[in-house]
Amino acid sequence: MTATLSTSAPRRVLLGSRALRRFVRHKLAMIGLVMVLSLTLACFFGPYLLAYDELFIDLRARFAPPGTGAHIFGTDPLGRDIAARLFHAGQISMAVGFAVMAIATTIGSVVGVVSGYYGGKVAAVLMRIVDAFLSFPSVFLLLALAAFIQPGPVMIALIISATSWMEVARIVEAEVKSLRDRDFVQAARMLGLSKSWIMFRELLPNAIGPIIVAATLTVARAILLEAYISFLGYGIQPPLPSWGNMLNGAQQYLASAPWLAIVPGVAITVAVTGFNFIGDGLRDAFDSRTAGE
Amino acid sequence: MLRYLLSRLGQSLILLLLVSCIGFMVLNLAPGGPLSQFALSPGMTQEQIDKIAAQMGLDRPLVMQYLDWLWHMVRGDWGTSYRDGQSVLAVIGSHLFATLLLMGTATTISISLGAAIGIFSAVRRGSIFDHTFTVLAMIALSIPTFWFGLVAIYIFSLNLGWLPAGNMYTVGDGSVLDYVRHLILPASVLALVDVAIWSRYMRTSTLTVISQDFVRTARAKGLTRRRVLLRHVVGNSLVPMVTLAGLQLPMVLGGALVTETVFTWPGMGRLFLDSLGYSDYPVVMGLLMTSALLVLVGNLAADMIVALIDPRIRLN
Amino acid sequence: MTNEKHAKPGPTRRQALMLLGAAGAVGVMSPAILGRDQAFAANAAPSGQLVLACSQEPTVFNPLMPHIEVDEGVYYAIFDTLFDFDPAGNFFPILAAEVPTVANGGISEDGLTWRIKLKEGVKWHDGTPFTAADVKFSLELTMDPDFRSFRSTGYKFMRNITVVSDTELTWEMSEAFAPMAGILASTYIIPKHAFDGVEDKNTAPFMNAPIGTGAYKWKERMAGDHIELVANPDYHMDGPYLETLIIKYVPDLNVMYTQFKSGDIDVVGLQYISPDHLAEAEGLDGKVIKVAGTGTFESFGLNMMRDQFKDPAVRKALYAALDKGSIIDALYYGVPTPTETYMPQESFYYNPDLPKHEFSIEKAKALLDEAGWVPGADGIREKDGVRLAFTNSTTAGNHLREQTQQFIQQTFLEIGVSMEIKNFPPAVMWGDYWMKSQFDSVIVGLNCLAGADPDSSDYFMSTMSPALGGAGQNTFVYQSEKVDELLAKGAKMFVPEERRKIYQEQQAVMREDLPFLPMFQYAVVKGWKDDVEGPAPNVNNRIDTWNVRDWKRV
């Protein structure tokens, strides 16, 4: 235990602090962080500041353009406040994004570390499965699945996860493969530590950098995919709002009430751009080769 | 090389089998079915629906239906569409042109534009141009394609009235110019994401090539910067792009699906959604298999081309 | 069979005389239809092109196979029926030389023997003469056990279809069945010779290159895009007046409307102009815009097997809490007409005296209080362990319905009723979930009639619930002895005025029972260029090309 700590842990700490400093100095990443944080804050605290709740229907106030009275983003075809719905939808869309991140990263890490550590046939089989999933037309599969399963947020998160874990698996596998014959792993083996201990306590933490990067990008991807599915009408169902399903049906009112399409679209773009910026910053921060830039 | 090819082919077949099995089960295990669409026709009865189901073989055990489908598939018979009774291959074939036209145009735009931006960014690394396009590319990657399409329709069709909001051509016109006018918006929207991806990869690839010995040698021999770029750098940086093109295929297909929906483009993406809506399983299965096949062939071809043009890459 | 025949009294002579609305019961023939028979030769040369757009794609071209509404849009152009309904609900002959009645000897007095005389000299599009054998073939095909037939109602009573001559055939009915005429009016006749030597009639080449006797001939189909039809110069009636008819598939209503506005589309077809565009459309230059009622009514359907809906007070309270006015005026832009019944208001059999719905939250609450439904801790009412909480389902992606649901959800909550929205994609929604009554409540648009015939047995007869092993589509599982009795009686009666009493009573009983909360009769916004002449609303047909033979450009 102590032996392993002396080999791996300090490196991690060192890596962490240096990476953190680089990350903080990364302009885009900071912009992204501000975007994501402010959007998150708005989604979770915004509803308390608004005059309307997201389910209140007022047919007399339908299709009010942004800035009508207290409706800062206008109202929808049922006269509900778009700002309130947008923030509420944000909670759901981001929750889906983070859930996918957690599930996909976990599956990917396990598959990656197992196949990286064992190598040989185990790796061959696992990585072929990864290839299979990668070459599968995921949007087609997503739609085919969503068309027939009662789509709620949990189901949508699971379906998106099923098509999002492969990249993490590849990254982790590569990293673990390069580490498995290193001294600290040998030492751990000699100490008689169990295989799972070595895999998940010794090897995996060393791949934490790339995993965090991939995880961040997964959130972005998941938010986008949810929007795609819900836009096509196969995703999260009303009255529960999501950014995607707020856009579903907006095309119908594009000429008369363009804000129905514009507002949620901007929110999605800001959120996804934010996560992508952060991911980019993290990649630079963890990558020693680009340290000089 | 041959052995590699054979093993890749074998893997691809297993994969196709897997795709077909999962797809078939997902479609058929779900509630509802292809006869639901007739339920609301005046005079439709449960008795009649049961009779039609039996005639179509929909009352057989699922495994039997799958094996039956597979057996026909193996012999080149992709089945018959529930909707119009045509063979699935004919149905897909009749939608292929529209999709290829859209994807082809979009890919041409994105490769040429993406490569140009990428090379320029790499050569002028660190310049304002480079930084601007880095940020723009990341934003482009973050915009939902369909939403970008909606905004484009709003601006260019509804407000400015410059371009049509949808469809592939005007009925009764159908001239080349007419096609082009209809093609501009969807192709640009579809190309947006790809331009971003291509420019990023091209930039990295060019940077790697620039720093290599033969480029320095060429420069040392006194060739102008321009000549070196055109002769040596561009060609060599494009090699990894071939693989990328293969890997991008599923994404382009997915993108085409959404773009076709927004612009009511009569291609395979629309066909897929329509067929899903009507539970036309044979066509949905056919499209699933076609896209899986396209992706596999795309990847394989990309690997082969790379191996052929770049002997440095060893196939394992 | 014979026993049954004797058990039921046949129609009297006077009743039978009135069969098929022959006499003046239903109104005067519309002028457009008069003088059609003398037609044949002297048609002016057809000219011009017309683009008719639909938001669904026609794909089934054998009209006897299962199909959807939009497919019929093509059938009316290519095929003919023996006779059809005009907008007033009267029959007019098409392939038949005259509409069979007892007076002209077409139908026996007991309604059990039919004799159809056909026009002479009618030809199929490929030049083959049309004969009685084709009619026999078409009628028999519907009952062919190997053929994927669209419907069997009515046909199954037909016996001994006999070709007397090329222009005459007869058959017997195993029982008198008044709706048969309505069913025949939507039975398109297809050519026997197209199936000669065809082993599997479900996959005949005919399906993708249909041959008819209709005003337009099949030219080509670009799948996913359009169908092109050309004038049939040898048509046996007046018309056609257009050289080319293009039926264009435009999958998005907005794009369809935009193209109509810009002039690319001449006539807006099925799914029509969405209600939110009505006001703008009416102001367009050079376009004719018409709001027309259809035979489909929208309702909030209840699954009568659920404990929540067994108490009539609950159904009445829910109906009182249904803010129909707001739904129709705001969400549907005032296009549809409020209704209290399933019967279209244009119909001869419509009951105009049903009690009018009044929206009143107070009345709804009072009804529930009175019946002993008291609010629980969460504000939701309950009684004897049954909570007034249920799901409501409809087609996912139908935006107006989804808006309606969310609106209803809010008003129901005000009276202490919790409604959860649970929508499904169409293939799931209208599969077993609907047919086998697995829902709590639904929002559904139904047309329960066969053309202009008022019979709705398949939908409201208590033996017709698939959930209880029945063969029909009584998915609300409505059980009413009174209605059963009325429906059985009405199907054996032939005098429109007397049938009217039966069906008006049925509507009154159902308005009282409320197995569904009637919302409105659908109306659609039709539009065409002002140089197009001919399109005319007809509530008795499912789609507006019913008279496409008369369409012309001026």
mmCIF file with all atom_site columns, N, CA and C in Angstrom, chain B residues 32-33 36 38-39 41-48 52 55-56 83-84 86 94 167 169-171 264 266 274 279, chain C residues 59-60 67 145 147-152 208 221 223-226 248-249 252 259 427 431 435 459 471-473 542:
data_model
loop_
_atom_site.group_PDB
_atom_site.id
_atom_site.type_symbol
_atom_site.label_atom_id
_atom_site.label_alt_id
_atom_site.label_comp_id
_atom_site.label_asym_id
_atom_site.label_entity_id
_atom_site.label_seq_id
_atom_site.pdbx_PDB_ins_code
_atom_site.Cartn_x
_atom_site.Cartn_y
_atom_site.Cartn_z
_atom_site.occupancy
_atom_site.B_iso_or_equiv
_atom_site.pdbx_formal_charge
_atom_site.auth_seq_id
_atom_site.auth_comp_id
_atom_site.auth_asym_id
_atom_site.auth_atom_id
_atom_site.pdbx_PDB_model_num
ATOM 1   N N  . GLY B 1 32  ? -46.924 -2.221  -30.709 1.00 0.00 ? 32  GLY B N  1
ATOM 2   C CA . GLY B 1 32  ? -47.392 -1.586  -31.938 1.00 0.00 ? 32  GLY B CA 1
ATOM 3   C C  . GLY B 1 32  ? -46.950 -2.400  -33.129 1.00 0.00 ? 32  GLY B C  1
ATOM 4   N N  . GLY B 1 33  ? -46.961 -1.792  -34.286 1.00 0.00 ? 33  GLY B N  1
ATOM 5   C CA . GLY B 1 33  ? -46.546 -2.530  -35.457 1.00 0.00 ? 33  GLY B CA 1
ATOM 6   C C  . GLY B 1 33  ? -47.057 -1.903  -36.721 1.00 0.00 ? 33  GLY B C  1
ATOM 7   N N  . SER B 1 36  ? -50.764 -0.657  -37.267 1.00 0.00 ? 36  SER B N  1
ATOM 8   C CA . SER B 1 36  ? -51.370 0.406   -36.461 1.00 0.00 ? 36  SER B CA 1
ATOM 9   C C  . SER B 1 36  ? -51.900 1.540   -37.317 1.00 0.00 ? 36  SER B C  1
ATOM 10  N N  . PHE B 1 38  ? -53.483 1.584   -39.902 1.00 0.00 ? 38  PHE B N  1
ATOM 11  C CA . PHE B 1 38  ? -54.815 1.392   -40.492 1.00 0.00 ? 38  PHE B CA 1
ATOM 12  C C  . PHE B 1 38  ? -55.918 1.443   -39.453 1.00 0.00 ? 38  PHE B C  1
ATOM 13  N N  . ALA B 1 39  ? -55.536 1.469   -38.162 1.00 0.00 ? 39  ALA B N  1
ATOM 14  C CA . ALA B 1 39  ? -56.525 1.354   -37.095 1.00 0.00 ? 39  ALA B CA 1
ATOM 15  C C  . ALA B 1 39  ? -57.592 2.435   -37.201 1.00 0.00 ? 39  ALA B C  1
ATOM 16  N N  . SER B 1 41  ? -58.694 3.961   -39.849 1.00 0.00 ? 41  SER B N  1
ATOM 17  C CA . SER B 1 41  ? -59.465 4.007   -41.089 1.00 0.00 ? 41  SER B CA 1
ATOM 18  C C  . SER B 1 41  ? -60.912 3.659   -40.769 1.00 0.00 ? 41  SER B C  1
ATOM 19  N N  . PRO B 1 42  ? -61.852 4.349   -41.403 1.00 0.00 ? 42  PRO B N  1
ATOM 20  C CA . PRO B 1 42  ? -63.254 4.030   -41.135 1.00 0.00 ? 42  PRO B CA 1
ATOM 21  C C  . PRO B 1 42  ? -63.521 2.559   -41.430 1.00 0.00 ? 42  PRO B C  1
ATOM 22  N N  . GLY B 1 43  ? -64.204 1.904   -40.538 1.00 0.00 ? 43  GLY B N  1
ATOM 23  C CA . GLY B 1 43  ? -64.600 0.526   -40.789 1.00 0.00 ? 43  GLY B CA 1
ATOM 24  C C  . GLY B 1 43  ? -63.550 -0.513  -40.468 1.00 0.00 ? 43  GLY B C  1
ATOM 25  N N  . MET B 1 44  ? -62.385 -0.110  -39.980 1.00 0.00 ? 44  MET B N  1
ATOM 26  C CA . MET B 1 44  ? -61.363 -1.115  -39.666 1.00 0.00 ? 44  MET B CA 1
ATOM 27  C C  . MET B 1 44  ? -61.760 -1.842  -38.391 1.00 0.00 ? 44  MET B C  1
ATOM 28  N N  . THR B 1 45  ? -61.569 -3.164  -38.395 1.00 0.00 ? 45  THR B N  1
ATOM 29  C CA . THR B 1 45  ? -61.930 -3.951  -37.215 1.00 0.00 ? 45  THR B CA 1
ATOM 30  C C  . THR B 1 45  ? -60.740 -4.773  -36.747 1.00 0.00 ? 45  THR B C  1
ATOM 31  N N  . GLN B 1 46  ? -60.810 -5.190  -35.497 1.00 0.00 ? 46  GLN B N  1
ATOM 32  C CA . GLN B 1 46  ? -59.754 -6.037  -34.945 1.00 0.00 ? 46  GLN B CA 1
ATOM 33  C C  . GLN B 1 46  ? -59.641 -7.335  -35.744 1.00 0.00 ? 46  GLN B C  1
ATOM 34  N N  . GLU B 1 47  ? -60.788 -7.862  -36.137 1.00 0.00 ? 47  GLU B N  1
ATOM 35  C CA . GLU B 1 47  ? -60.828 -9.094  -36.914 1.00 0.00 ? 47  GLU B CA 1
ATOM 36  C C  . GLU B 1 47  ? -59.983 -8.955  -38.180 1.00 0.00 ? 47  GLU B C  1
ATOM 37  N N  . GLN B 1 48  ? -60.196 -7.832  -38.885 1.00 0.00 ? 48  GLN B N  1
ATOM 38  C CA . GLN B 1 48  ? -59.492 -7.612  -40.143 1.00 0.00 ? 48  GLN B CA 1
ATOM 39  C C  . GLN B 1 48  ? -57.989 -7.450  -39.900 1.00 0.00 ? 48  GLN B C  1
ATOM 40  N N  . ILE B 1 52  ? -54.981 -9.728  -41.522 1.00 0.00 ? 52  ILE B N  1
ATOM 41  C CA . ILE B 1 52  ? -53.873 -9.202  -42.313 1.00 0.00 ? 52  ILE B CA 1
ATOM 42  C C  . ILE B 1 52  ? -52.540 -9.573  -41.677 1.00 0.00 ? 52  ILE B C  1
ATOM 43  N N  . GLN B 1 55  ? -51.704 -13.019 -42.604 1.00 0.00 ? 55  GLN B N  1
ATOM 44  C CA . GLN B 1 55  ? -51.297 -13.134 -44.003 1.00 0.00 ? 55  GLN B CA 1
ATOM 45  C C  . GLN B 1 55  ? -49.878 -12.627 -44.219 1.00 0.00 ? 55  GLN B C  1
ATOM 46  N N  . MET B 1 56  ? -49.487 -11.604 -43.445 1.00 0.00 ? 56  MET B N  1
ATOM 47  C CA . MET B 1 56  ? -48.149 -11.048 -43.601 1.00 0.00 ? 56  MET B CA 1
ATOM 48  C C  . MET B 1 56  ? -47.111 -11.835 -42.812 1.00 0.00 ? 56  MET B C  1
ATOM 49  N N  . ARG B 1 83  ? -45.156 -0.861  -47.108 1.00 0.00 ? 83  ARG B N  1
ATOM 50  C CA . ARG B 1 83  ? -45.938 0.296   -47.523 1.00 0.00 ? 83  ARG B CA 1
ATOM 51  C C  . ARG B 1 83  ? -46.334 0.239   -48.988 1.00 0.00 ? 83  ARG B C  1
ATOM 52  N N  . ASP B 1 84  ? -45.362 0.035   -49.886 1.00 0.00 ? 84  ASP B N  1
ATOM 53  C CA . ASP B 1 84  ? -45.746 0.102   -51.290 1.00 0.00 ? 84  ASP B CA 1
ATOM 54  C C  . ASP B 1 84  ? -45.474 -1.189  -52.050 1.00 0.00 ? 84  ASP B C  1
ATOM 55  N N  . GLN B 1 86  ? -42.955 -2.617  -52.999 1.00 0.00 ? 86  GLN B N  1
ATOM 56  C CA . GLN B 1 86  ? -41.784 -2.716  -53.861 1.00 0.00 ? 86  GLN B CA 1
ATOM 57  C C  . GLN B 1 86  ? -40.663 -3.401  -53.096 1.00 0.00 ? 86  GLN B C  1
ATOM 58  N N  . SER B 1 94  ? -34.241 4.232   -54.928 1.00 0.00 ? 94  SER B N  1
ATOM 59  C CA . SER B 1 94  ? -34.899 5.425   -55.442 1.00 0.00 ? 94  SER B CA 1
ATOM 60  C C  . SER B 1 94  ? -34.665 6.640   -54.554 1.00 0.00 ? 94  SER B C  1
ATOM 61  N N  . ASN B 1 167 ? -37.281 20.986  -50.082 1.00 0.00 ? 167 ASN B N  1
ATOM 62  C CA . ASN B 1 167 ? -37.433 20.195  -51.304 1.00 0.00 ? 167 ASN B CA 1
ATOM 63  C C  . ASN B 1 167 ? -36.175 20.217  -52.182 1.00 0.00 ? 167 ASN B C  1
ATOM 64  N N  . TYR B 1 169 ? -36.280 20.139  -55.767 1.00 0.00 ? 169 TYR B N  1
ATOM 65  C CA . TYR B 1 169 ? -36.475 20.954  -56.953 1.00 0.00 ? 169 TYR B CA 1
ATOM 66  C C  . TYR B 1 169 ? -37.934 21.397  -57.023 1.00 0.00 ? 169 TYR B C  1
ATOM 67  N N  . THR B 1 170 ? -38.182 22.381  -57.851 1.00 0.00 ? 170 THR B N  1
ATOM 68  C CA . THR B 1 170 ? -39.546 22.848  -58.028 1.00 0.00 ? 170 THR B CA 1
ATOM 69  C C  . THR B 1 170 ? -40.236 21.932  -59.021 1.00 0.00 ? 170 THR B C  1
ATOM 70  N N  . VAL B 1 171 ? -41.461 21.524  -58.703 1.00 0.00 ? 171 VAL B N  1
ATOM 71  C CA . VAL B 1 171 ? -42.176 20.658  -59.637 1.00 0.00 ? 171 VAL B CA 1
ATOM 72  C C  . VAL B 1 171 ? -42.359 21.398  -60.955 1.00 0.00 ? 171 VAL B C  1
ATOM 73  N N  . THR B 1 264 ? -36.854 18.956  -45.821 1.00 0.00 ? 264 THR B N  1
ATOM 74  C CA . THR B 1 264 ? -37.742 18.040  -46.544 1.00 0.00 ? 264 THR B CA 1
ATOM 75  C C  . THR B 1 264 ? -37.083 17.517  -47.821 1.00 0.00 ? 264 THR B C  1
ATOM 76  N N  . PRO B 1 266 ? -35.809 14.660  -50.212 1.00 0.00 ? 266 PRO B N  1
ATOM 77  C CA . PRO B 1 266 ? -36.358 13.297  -50.385 1.00 0.00 ? 266 PRO B CA 1
ATOM 78  C C  . PRO B 1 266 ? -35.297 12.199  -50.403 1.00 0.00 ? 266 PRO B C  1
ATOM 79  N N  . ASP B 1 274 ? -39.717 8.230   -42.208 1.00 0.00 ? 274 ASP B N  1
ATOM 80  C CA . ASP B 1 274 ? -41.048 7.822   -42.675 1.00 0.00 ? 274 ASP B CA 1
ATOM 81  C C  . ASP B 1 274 ? -41.283 6.344   -42.388 1.00 0.00 ? 274 ASP B C  1
ATOM 82  N N  . SER B 1 279 ? -43.710 1.964   -39.319 1.00 0.00 ? 279 SER B N  1
ATOM 83  C CA . SER B 1 279 ? -43.244 0.619   -38.951 1.00 0.00 ? 279 SER B CA 1
ATOM 84  C C  . SER B 1 279 ? -43.017 -0.250  -40.177 1.00 0.00 ? 279 SER B C  1
ATOM 85  N N  . THR C 2 59  ? -48.614 5.460   -51.193 1.00 0.00 ? 59  THR C N  1
ATOM 86  C CA . THR C 2 59  ? -47.711 4.357   -51.516 1.00 0.00 ? 59  THR C CA 1
ATOM 87  C C  . THR C 2 59  ? -48.442 3.083   -51.917 1.00 0.00 ? 59  THR C C  1
ATOM 88  N N  . VAL C 2 60  ? -49.718 2.973   -51.582 1.00 0.00 ? 60  VAL C N  1
ATOM 89  C CA . VAL C 2 60  ? -50.432 1.728   -51.874 1.00 0.00 ? 60  VAL C CA 1
ATOM 90  C C  . VAL C 2 60  ? -51.348 1.983   -53.072 1.00 0.00 ? 60  VAL C C  1
ATOM 91  N N  . HIS C 2 67  ? -54.767 0.578   -46.821 1.00 0.00 ? 67  HIS C N  1
ATOM 92  C CA . HIS C 2 67  ? -54.173 1.846   -47.247 1.00 0.00 ? 67  HIS C CA 1
ATOM 93  C C  . HIS C 2 67  ? -54.590 2.938   -46.289 1.00 0.00 ? 67  HIS C C  1
ATOM 94  N N  . PRO C 2 145 ? -59.207 -15.496 -49.108 1.00 0.00 ? 145 PRO C N  1
ATOM 95  C CA . PRO C 2 145 ? -58.463 -15.692 -47.858 1.00 0.00 ? 145 PRO C CA 1
ATOM 96  C C  . PRO C 2 145 ? -56.964 -15.426 -47.998 1.00 0.00 ? 145 PRO C C  1
ATOM 97  N N  . PHE C 2 147 ? -55.724 -13.018 -49.887 1.00 0.00 ? 147 PHE C N  1
ATOM 98  C CA . PHE C 2 147 ? -55.503 -11.637 -50.281 1.00 0.00 ? 147 PHE C CA 1
ATOM 99  C C  . PHE C 2 147 ? -55.579 -10.730 -49.057 1.00 0.00 ? 147 PHE C C  1
ATOM 100 N N  . ARG C 2 148 ? -54.605 -9.815  -48.990 1.00 0.00 ? 148 ARG C N  1
ATOM 101 C CA . ARG C 2 148 ? -54.547 -8.876  -47.875 1.00 0.00 ? 148 ARG C CA 1
ATOM 102 C C  . ARG C 2 148 ? -55.600 -7.793  -48.087 1.00 0.00 ? 148 ARG C C  1
ATOM 103 N N  . SER C 2 149 ? -56.810 -8.098  -47.692 1.00 0.00 ? 149 SER C N  1
ATOM 104 C CA . SER C 2 149 ? -57.927 -7.216  -48.011 1.00 0.00 ? 149 SER C CA 1
ATOM 105 C C  . SER C 2 149 ? -58.097 -6.129  -46.961 1.00 0.00 ? 149 SER C C  1
ATOM 106 N N  . PHE C 2 150 ? -58.524 -4.949  -47.429 1.00 0.00 ? 150 PHE C N  1
ATOM 107 C CA . PHE C 2 150 ? -58.671 -3.813  -46.529 1.00 0.00 ? 150 PHE C CA 1
ATOM 108 C C  . PHE C 2 150 ? -59.835 -4.002  -45.566 1.00 0.00 ? 150 PHE C C  1
ATOM 109 N N  . ARG C 2 151 ? -60.925 -4.525  -46.077 1.00 0.00 ? 151 ARG C N  1
ATOM 110 C CA . ARG C 2 151 ? -62.058 -4.704  -45.181 1.00 0.00 ? 151 ARG C CA 1
ATOM 111 C C  . ARG C 2 151 ? -62.936 -5.868  -45.645 1.00 0.00 ? 151 ARG C C  1
ATOM 112 N N  . SER C 2 152 ? -63.696 -6.398  -44.683 1.00 0.00 ? 152 SER C N  1
ATOM 113 C CA . SER C 2 152 ? -64.601 -7.484  -45.047 1.00 0.00 ? 152 SER C CA 1
ATOM 114 C C  . SER C 2 152 ? -66.033 -7.153  -44.639 1.00 0.00 ? 152 SER C C  1
ATOM 115 N N  . ASN C 2 208 ? -47.606 -1.407  -58.703 1.00 0.00 ? 208 ASN C N  1
ATOM 116 C CA . ASN C 2 208 ? -46.719 -0.286  -58.972 1.00 0.00 ? 208 ASN C CA 1
ATOM 117 C C  . ASN C 2 208 ? -46.935 0.316   -60.345 1.00 0.00 ? 208 ASN C C  1
ATOM 118 N N  . ARG C 2 221 ? -44.004 7.333   -61.026 1.00 0.00 ? 221 ARG C N  1
ATOM 119 C CA . ARG C 2 221 ? -43.884 7.711   -59.622 1.00 0.00 ? 221 ARG C CA 1
ATOM 120 C C  . ARG C 2 221 ? -42.421 7.885   -59.275 1.00 0.00 ? 221 ARG C C  1
ATOM 121 N N  . ALA C 2 223 ? -40.526 7.881   -56.126 1.00 0.00 ? 223 ALA C N  1
ATOM 122 C CA . ALA C 2 223 ? -40.768 7.571   -54.722 1.00 0.00 ? 223 ALA C CA 1
ATOM 123 C C  . ALA C 2 223 ? -40.205 8.683   -53.840 1.00 0.00 ? 223 ALA C C  1
ATOM 124 N N  . GLY C 2 224 ? -40.961 9.019   -52.820 1.00 0.00 ? 224 GLY C N  1
ATOM 125 C CA . GLY C 2 224 ? -40.521 10.059  -51.899 1.00 0.00 ? 224 GLY C CA 1
ATOM 126 C C  . GLY C 2 224 ? -40.707 11.446  -52.456 1.00 0.00 ? 224 GLY C C  1
ATOM 127 N N  . ASP C 2 225 ? -41.243 11.568  -53.660 1.00 0.00 ? 225 ASP C N  1
ATOM 128 C CA . ASP C 2 225 ? -41.356 12.899  -54.235 1.00 0.00 ? 225 ASP C CA 1
ATOM 129 C C  . ASP C 2 225 ? -42.713 13.189  -54.887 1.00 0.00 ? 225 ASP C C  1
ATOM 130 N N  . HIS C 2 226 ? -43.035 12.524  -55.974 1.00 0.00 ? 226 HIS C N  1
ATOM 131 C CA . HIS C 2 226 ? -44.318 12.822  -56.590 1.00 0.00 ? 226 HIS C CA 1
ATOM 132 C C  . HIS C 2 226 ? -44.815 11.680  -57.472 1.00 0.00 ? 226 HIS C C  1
ATOM 133 N N  . LYS C 2 248 ? -47.953 15.705  -55.421 1.00 0.00 ? 248 LYS C N  1
ATOM 134 C CA . LYS C 2 248 ? -46.616 15.952  -54.890 1.00 0.00 ? 248 LYS C CA 1
ATOM 135 C C  . LYS C 2 248 ? -46.594 15.684  -53.400 1.00 0.00 ? 248 LYS C C  1
ATOM 136 N N  . TYR C 2 249 ? -45.553 15.029  -52.940 1.00 0.00 ? 249 TYR C N  1
ATOM 137 C CA . TYR C 2 249 ? -45.392 14.741  -51.507 1.00 0.00 ? 249 TYR C CA 1
ATOM 138 C C  . TYR C 2 249 ? -44.503 15.812  -50.884 1.00 0.00 ? 249 TYR C C  1
ATOM 139 N N  . ASP C 2 252 ? -43.694 18.485  -45.037 1.00 0.00 ? 252 ASP C N  1
ATOM 140 C CA . ASP C 2 252 ? -43.789 19.456  -43.965 1.00 0.00 ? 252 ASP C CA 1
ATOM 141 C C  . ASP C 2 252 ? -44.862 20.492  -44.301 1.00 0.00 ? 252 ASP C C  1
ATOM 142 N N  . GLN C 2 259 ? -44.843 26.934  -50.288 1.00 0.00 ? 259 GLN C N  1
ATOM 143 C CA . GLN C 2 259 ? -44.850 26.679  -51.730 1.00 0.00 ? 259 GLN C CA 1
ATOM 144 C C  . GLN C 2 259 ? -46.195 27.030  -52.363 1.00 0.00 ? 259 GLN C C  1
ATOM 145 N N  . ALA C 2 427 ? -47.056 4.225   -34.361 1.00 0.00 ? 427 ALA C N  1
ATOM 146 C CA . ALA C 2 427 ? -47.082 2.768   -34.518 1.00 0.00 ? 427 ALA C CA 1
ATOM 147 C C  . ALA C 2 427 ? -47.399 2.071   -33.202 1.00 0.00 ? 427 ALA C C  1
ATOM 148 N N  . GLY C 2 431 ? -51.578 0.715   -32.104 1.00 0.00 ? 431 GLY C N  1
ATOM 149 C CA . GLY C 2 431 ? -51.486 -0.747  -32.137 1.00 0.00 ? 431 GLY C CA 1
ATOM 150 C C  . GLY C 2 431 ? -52.373 -1.325  -31.047 1.00 0.00 ? 431 GLY C C  1
ATOM 151 N N  . MET C 2 435 ? -56.232 -0.613  -29.826 1.00 0.00 ? 435 MET C N  1
ATOM 152 C CA . MET C 2 435 ? -57.227 -1.604  -30.228 1.00 0.00 ? 435 MET C CA 1
ATOM 153 C C  . MET C 2 435 ? -57.679 -2.467  -29.045 1.00 0.00 ? 435 MET C C  1
ATOM 154 N N  . TYR C 2 459 ? -68.062 0.474   -33.878 1.00 0.00 ? 459 TYR C N  1
ATOM 155 C CA . TYR C 2 459 ? -67.443 1.319   -32.868 1.00 0.00 ? 459 TYR C CA 1
ATOM 156 C C  . TYR C 2 459 ? -68.192 1.343   -31.540 1.00 0.00 ? 459 TYR C C  1
ATOM 157 N N  . ALA C 2 471 ? -64.777 -8.328  -32.315 1.00 0.00 ? 471 ALA C N  1
ATOM 158 C CA . ALA C 2 471 ? -64.051 -8.231  -33.577 1.00 0.00 ? 471 ALA C CA 1
ATOM 159 C C  . ALA C 2 471 ? -63.944 -6.804  -34.102 1.00 0.00 ? 471 ALA C C  1
ATOM 160 N N  . GLY C 2 472 ? -64.636 -5.852  -33.484 1.00 0.00 ? 472 GLY C N  1
ATOM 161 C CA . GLY C 2 472 ? -64.695 -4.515  -34.064 1.00 0.00 ? 472 GLY C CA 1
ATOM 162 C C  . GLY C 2 472 ? -63.681 -3.537  -33.532 1.00 0.00 ? 472 GLY C C  1
ATOM 163 N N  . GLN C 2 473 ? -64.138 -2.294  -33.306 1.00 0.00 ? 473 GLN C N  1
ATOM 164 C CA . GLN C 2 473 ? -63.226 -1.281  -32.804 1.00 0.00 ? 473 GLN C CA 1
ATOM 165 C C  . GLN C 2 473 ? -63.891 -0.452  -31.702 1.00 0.00 ? 473 GLN C C  1
ATOM 166 N N  . ARG C 2 542 ? -63.443 10.722  -47.962 1.00 0.00 ? 542 ARG C N  1
ATOM 167 C CA . ARG C 2 542 ? -62.335 10.984  -47.056 1.00 0.00 ? 542 ARG C CA 1
ATOM 168 C C  . ARG C 2 542 ? -61.375 12.020  -47.587 1.00 0.00 ? 542 ARG C C  1
#
